Rosetta silent file (secondary structure, phi, psi, omega in degrees, C-alpha in Angstrom):
SEQUENCE: XXXXXXXXXXXXXXXXXXXXXXXXXXXXXXXXXXXXXXXXXXXXXXXXXXXXXXXXXXXXXXXXXXXXXXXXXXXXXXXXXXXXXXXXXXXXXXXXXXXXXXXXXXXXXXXXXXXXXXXXXXXXXXXXXXXXXXXXXXXXXXXXXXXXXXXXXXXXXXXXXX
SCORE:     score description
SCORE:     0.000 S_00000001
   1 L     0.000  131.268  177.200   22.386  -11.811   -1.922 S_00000001
   2 L   -76.683  157.854 -178.569   23.176   -8.114   -2.358 S_00000001
   3 E  -131.303  150.832  176.680   20.581   -5.529   -1.437 S_00000001
   4 E  -132.342  159.624  175.108   19.812   -2.040   -2.674 S_00000001
   5 E  -113.212  141.396  178.550   17.614    0.793   -1.449 S_00000001
   6 L   -94.782  145.769  179.522   15.301    2.730   -3.718 S_00000001
   7 L   -60.277  -35.108 -176.588   15.041    6.528   -3.502 S_00000001
   8 L   -79.722  -24.689 -175.241   11.236    6.432   -3.237 S_00000001
   9 E  -136.972  136.697  179.458   11.121    3.696   -0.623 S_00000001
  10 L   -84.598   -2.329  178.958   13.528    2.829    2.170 S_00000001
  11 L   -66.570  136.045  178.544   12.578   -0.845    2.026 S_00000001
  12 E   -87.802  138.357  179.066   15.514   -2.977    1.013 S_00000001
  13 E  -139.094  160.967  177.380   14.987   -5.392   -1.850 S_00000001
  14 E   -78.390  152.770  179.542   17.182   -7.649   -3.893 S_00000001
  15 H   -56.123  -31.122  179.502   18.300   -6.351   -7.318 S_00000001
  16 H   -65.148  -21.228 -179.254   16.278   -9.112   -8.968 S_00000001
  17 H   -88.095   -1.005 -175.247   13.135   -7.533   -7.545 S_00000001
  18 L  -120.450   85.273 -178.305   13.811   -4.146   -9.167 S_00000001
  19 L   -79.349   79.763 -179.050   13.324   -4.358  -12.927 S_00000001
  20 L  -106.008  141.919  172.732   14.671   -0.907  -13.806 S_00000001
  21 L  -112.290  158.210 -179.539   16.034    0.165  -17.140 S_00000001
  22 L   -56.312  -31.553 -178.642   18.257    3.219  -17.634 S_00000001
  23 L   -83.094  -12.094 -176.004   15.419    5.009  -19.443 S_00000001
  24 L   -81.239  136.251  173.942   12.875    4.168  -16.741 S_00000001
  25 L  -102.937   -5.084 -178.390   11.953    6.729  -14.114 S_00000001
  26 L   -81.342  135.039  175.895    9.662    4.308  -12.335 S_00000001
  27 E  -107.348  128.381 -173.527   10.919    2.807   -9.088 S_00000001
  28 E  -122.863  133.102  170.234    9.499   -0.615   -8.286 S_00000001
  29 E  -124.527  126.589 -176.978    9.518   -2.629   -5.086 S_00000001
  30 E  -151.888  163.828  176.563    7.837   -6.007   -5.349 S_00000001
  31 E  -154.307 -176.702  179.386    7.660   -9.510   -4.018 S_00000001
  32 L   -58.398  116.115  176.303    5.513  -12.601   -4.444 S_00000001
  33 L    85.438    6.548  178.562    1.904  -11.416   -4.666 S_00000001
  34 E  -153.619  157.430  177.591    2.492   -7.654   -4.322 S_00000001
  35 E  -154.334  139.958  173.371    3.967   -4.649   -6.115 S_00000001
  36 E  -133.492  119.557 -179.181    4.508   -0.967   -5.292 S_00000001
  37 E  -130.136  138.691 -179.700    5.745    1.307   -8.053 S_00000001
  38 E  -129.730  127.503  172.701    6.216    5.073   -8.006 S_00000001
  39 L  -122.580   90.435 -169.899    6.881    7.312  -10.976 S_00000001
  40 L   -58.719  -26.686 -177.178    7.122   10.726   -9.313 S_00000001
  41 L   -77.126  -15.940 -179.168    7.142   12.675  -12.588 S_00000001
  42 L   -71.713  138.066 -177.056    3.689   11.427  -13.630 S_00000001
  43 L   -75.421  -56.136 -166.445    0.948   13.979  -13.097 S_00000001
  44 L   -95.692  -37.818 -174.235   -2.284   12.047  -12.597 S_00000001
  45 L  -133.383   69.079 -171.951   -1.546    8.422  -11.621 S_00000001
  46 L   -81.768   -9.725 -176.365    2.006    8.265  -10.231 S_00000001
  47 E  -119.405  128.588  175.020    1.592    5.249   -7.925 S_00000001
  48 E  -113.495  127.024  178.059    0.911    1.702   -9.060 S_00000001
  49 E  -124.971  135.717 -176.957   -0.099   -0.829   -6.413 S_00000001
  50 E  -142.627  168.127  176.988   -0.778   -4.443   -7.258 S_00000001
  51 E  -136.303 -163.807 -179.848   -1.478   -7.899   -5.980 S_00000001
  52 L   -66.020  108.762  176.369   -1.693  -11.404   -7.401 S_00000001
  53 L    81.575    9.034  178.806   -3.149  -10.984  -10.895 S_00000001
  54 E  -150.515  157.105  172.388   -4.115   -7.307  -10.594 S_00000001
  55 E  -157.554  150.487  179.546   -2.631   -3.803  -10.457 S_00000001
  56 E  -145.162  148.773  176.748   -4.129   -0.316  -10.402 S_00000001
  57 E   -91.380  140.195 -177.937   -2.829    3.217  -10.685 S_00000001
  58 E  -123.384  152.430  168.638   -3.497    5.604   -7.808 S_00000001
  59 L   -75.070  166.040  175.631   -3.281    9.351   -7.295 S_00000001
  60 H   -54.751  -47.128 -175.676   -0.861   10.563   -4.595 S_00000001
  61 H   -63.676  -44.613  179.262   -3.788   11.224   -2.279 S_00000001
  62 H   -62.091  -45.605 -178.614   -5.431    7.814   -2.826 S_00000001
  63 H   -64.889  -42.093  178.772   -2.156    5.934   -2.295 S_00000001
  64 H   -65.422  -37.937  178.634   -1.300    7.926    0.848 S_00000001
  65 H   -69.109  -40.701  175.733   -4.790    7.324    2.251 S_00000001
  66 H   -60.457  -44.724  177.795   -4.569    3.586    1.516 S_00000001
  67 H   -57.868  -49.306 -177.882   -1.178    3.551    3.269 S_00000001
  68 H   -61.124  -42.772 -179.947   -2.547    5.403    6.295 S_00000001
  69 H   -66.709  -42.935  178.418   -5.580    3.077    6.614 S_00000001
  70 H   -61.195  -46.823 -179.616   -3.459   -0.078    6.267 S_00000001
  71 H   -65.866  -32.964  176.155   -0.982    1.144    8.892 S_00000001
  72 H   -62.973  -45.955 -179.583   -3.865    2.094   11.200 S_00000001
  73 H   -66.708  -41.358  177.937   -5.291   -1.442   11.017 S_00000001
  74 H   -63.600  -39.804  176.332   -1.894   -3.063   11.519 S_00000001
  75 H   -62.807  -40.301  176.921   -1.339   -0.786   14.529 S_00000001
  76 H   -63.546  -42.908  178.658   -4.699   -1.798   15.971 S_00000001
  77 H   -62.518  -45.326  178.559   -3.855   -5.470   15.525 S_00000001
  78 H   -60.528  -33.527 -179.774   -0.458   -5.005   17.184 S_00000001
  79 H   -70.032  -24.294 -178.751   -2.198   -3.249   20.069 S_00000001
  80 H  -116.838    1.270 -174.554   -4.469   -6.207   20.825 S_00000001
  81 H   -56.474  -38.824 -178.178   -2.368   -9.154   19.579 S_00000001
  82 H   -71.701  -11.113  178.054   -1.330  -10.223   23.081 S_00000001
  83 H   -94.297   -8.936 -177.596   -5.015  -10.473   24.035 S_00000001
  84 L   -94.965  142.697  172.009   -5.846  -12.851   21.166 S_00000001
  85 L   -72.856  155.988 -174.105   -5.503  -16.625   21.308 S_00000001
  86 L   -53.066  -42.458 -177.519   -3.172  -18.044   18.656 S_00000001
  87 L   -99.116    7.024 -178.763   -5.976  -19.360   16.425 S_00000001
  88 L   -70.658  125.452  179.834   -8.537  -16.664   17.222 S_00000001
  89 L   -79.818  146.366  178.787   -9.840  -15.049   14.059 S_00000001
  90 E  -141.735  145.685  172.919  -10.097  -11.283   13.835 S_00000001
  91 E  -131.343  123.831  175.174  -11.462   -8.807   11.330 S_00000001
  92 E  -119.189  143.085  178.038  -10.620   -5.113   11.544 S_00000001
  93 E  -146.874  157.054  177.123  -11.878   -2.520    9.098 S_00000001
  94 E  -143.011  142.903  174.471  -11.835    1.185    8.502 S_00000001
  95 E  -130.255  136.878 -176.829  -13.776    3.389    6.093 S_00000001
  96 E  -146.552  151.610  175.119  -12.860    6.961    5.346 S_00000001
  97 E   -62.128  139.116  174.519  -13.756    9.639    2.797 S_00000001
  98 E  -138.442   79.283 -171.774  -11.531    9.646   -0.262 S_00000001
  99 L   -49.506  131.780   13.326  -12.984   12.463   -2.353 S_00000001
 100 L   -91.655    4.425 -179.138  -14.889   12.131   -4.542 S_00000001
 101 E  -121.812 -137.630  178.549  -15.768    8.712   -3.049 S_00000001
 102 E  -144.257  162.843  179.546  -14.673    6.654   -0.059 S_00000001
 103 E  -124.175  129.843  176.312  -12.050    4.054    0.860 S_00000001
 104 E  -119.434  131.939 -179.990  -12.743    0.890    2.865 S_00000001
 105 E  -131.231  139.889 -178.671   -9.874   -1.320    4.082 S_00000001
 106 E  -129.688  139.009  170.189  -10.060   -4.657    5.907 S_00000001
 107 E  -116.183  124.738 -176.248   -7.484   -6.743    7.766 S_00000001
 108 E  -136.628  134.961  177.149   -8.656  -10.315    8.330 S_00000001
 109 E   154.770 -136.262 -179.498   -6.921  -13.322    9.830 S_00000001
 110 L  -125.577  174.084 -175.365   -5.121  -14.207   13.057 S_00000001
 111 L   -60.579  -29.288 -177.081   -2.606  -12.361   15.202 S_00000001
 112 L  -104.400  -13.019 -178.262    0.375  -13.815   13.297 S_00000001
 113 L  -146.477  123.987 -176.489   -1.083  -14.197    9.783 S_00000001
 114 E  -150.345  162.147  178.089   -3.576  -11.908    8.088 S_00000001
 115 E  -122.853  160.531 -179.306   -4.634  -10.642    4.685 S_00000001
 116 E  -118.063  149.549  176.044   -5.646   -7.212    3.448 S_00000001
 117 E  -146.894  147.628  177.240   -8.473   -6.093    1.205 S_00000001
 118 E  -142.745  156.644  171.991   -9.647   -2.662    0.029 S_00000001
 119 E  -136.387  121.493  171.706  -12.437   -1.035   -1.948 S_00000001
 120 E   -97.398  102.450 -174.797  -12.126    2.462   -3.373 S_00000001
 121 E   -82.146  129.904 -176.916  -15.809    3.280   -3.862 S_00000001
 122 L   -80.845  156.693  165.655  -16.503    5.689   -6.680 S_00000001
 123 L   -97.637  174.752  179.395  -18.680    8.735   -6.734 S_00000001
 124 L   -54.265  129.607  174.818  -20.664    9.521   -9.872 S_00000001
 125 L    81.837    3.605  178.278  -18.347    9.753  -12.864 S_00000001
 126 L  -118.289  167.765 -176.431  -15.216    8.409  -11.132 S_00000001
 127 L   -86.457  158.040  174.036  -13.552    5.019  -11.143 S_00000001
 128 L  -119.382  153.122  179.788  -13.749    2.377   -8.464 S_00000001
 129 E  -135.721  150.346  173.313  -11.053   -0.094   -7.437 S_00000001
 130 E  -145.002  138.011  179.434  -10.954   -3.285   -5.437 S_00000001
 131 E  -158.157  167.138  178.786   -7.963   -5.384   -4.490 S_00000001
 132 E  -152.974  162.812  177.136   -6.534   -7.789   -1.937 S_00000001
 133 E  -132.533  141.224 -179.681   -3.301   -9.364   -0.770 S_00000001
 134 L   -70.102  172.897  175.941   -2.743  -12.864    0.589 S_00000001
 135 H   -59.740  -38.082 -178.898   -1.325  -13.645    4.023 S_00000001
 136 H   -70.758  -31.171 -176.191    2.098  -14.149    2.444 S_00000001
 137 H   -90.827  -25.561 -172.827    2.019  -10.821    0.577 S_00000001
 138 H   -62.964  -45.810 -179.676    0.405   -8.559    3.196 S_00000001
 139 H   -61.052  -51.488  177.847    3.356   -8.276    5.599 S_00000001
 140 H   -62.279  -35.711  176.348    5.965   -7.395    2.956 S_00000001
 141 H   -63.154  -44.193  178.658    3.552   -4.914    1.334 S_00000001
 142 H   -60.499  -41.024  177.983    3.002   -3.217    4.697 S_00000001
 143 H   -60.700  -43.402  178.838    6.785   -2.988    5.172 S_00000001
 144 H   -66.116  -42.888  178.246    7.155   -1.326    1.767 S_00000001
 145 H   -63.703  -38.127 -179.948    4.276    1.087    2.430 S_00000001
 146 H   -59.163  -39.920 -173.378    5.732    1.939    5.833 S_00000001
 147 H   -99.318    2.600 -178.509    9.046    3.033    4.350 S_00000001
 148 E   -77.406  104.961 -172.673    7.850    4.677    1.133 S_00000001
 149 H   -59.126  -42.073 -175.157    8.952    8.291    1.664 S_00000001
 150 H   -68.807  -18.591  177.154    6.760    9.932   -0.960 S_00000001
 151 H   -94.290   -5.497  179.926    3.631    8.490    0.646 S_00000001
 152 H   -79.975  -26.364 -178.543    4.626    9.602    4.143 S_00000001
 153 L   -74.576  120.696 -176.671    4.056   13.296    3.477 S_00000001
 154 L  -117.417    0.690  178.537    0.492   14.106    4.423 S_00000001
 155 L   -86.159  132.954  175.754    0.578   17.907    4.493 S_00000001
 156 L    59.000 -138.813  178.973   -0.972   19.604    1.487 S_00000001
 157 L   -74.137  123.011  176.770   -0.380   17.802   -1.797 S_00000001
 158 L   -77.489  140.845  178.856    1.086   14.386   -1.186 S_00000001
 159 L   154.016 -168.728 -176.877    3.925   13.542   -3.541 S_00000001
 160 L   -69.724  148.203  174.903    7.579   14.054   -4.145 S_00000001
 161 L   -67.178  138.777 -178.606    9.417   16.955   -2.550 S_00000001
 162 L  -110.185    0.000    0.000   10.104   19.641   -5.111 S_00000001
């Protein structure tokens, strides 16, 4: 199977996983049970993140914060994995401000298989989001988030380099 790399994300995917048309500016990386799409030219909601049966649009800041929290939890799990028994269950969570509300992310499972869940809690007058990924989808999603260049920039306004 041939592989290609997307400009927005360094994760390699098969061409069948990238439904791009010549007129499309959106770059999509997806697999069974997850999707990450970036349309850098969009002003308000340039990042679409989805799971099995759901998808939501995120601002640059929300998507970058979700990425940072997910990677923090995965790093914590990797740091203690050798101390866990094979079937020992673990739940890690983090909550952080995400103005105007807050973001809560959970990693739940075992050292070798875990699932992710998040809640973007709204403040008055703003939207709220909730989503999750299965054990099969969580690892590949984390790999895509890890390599997504536009979400790696955390100084000032997160987004594409201009």
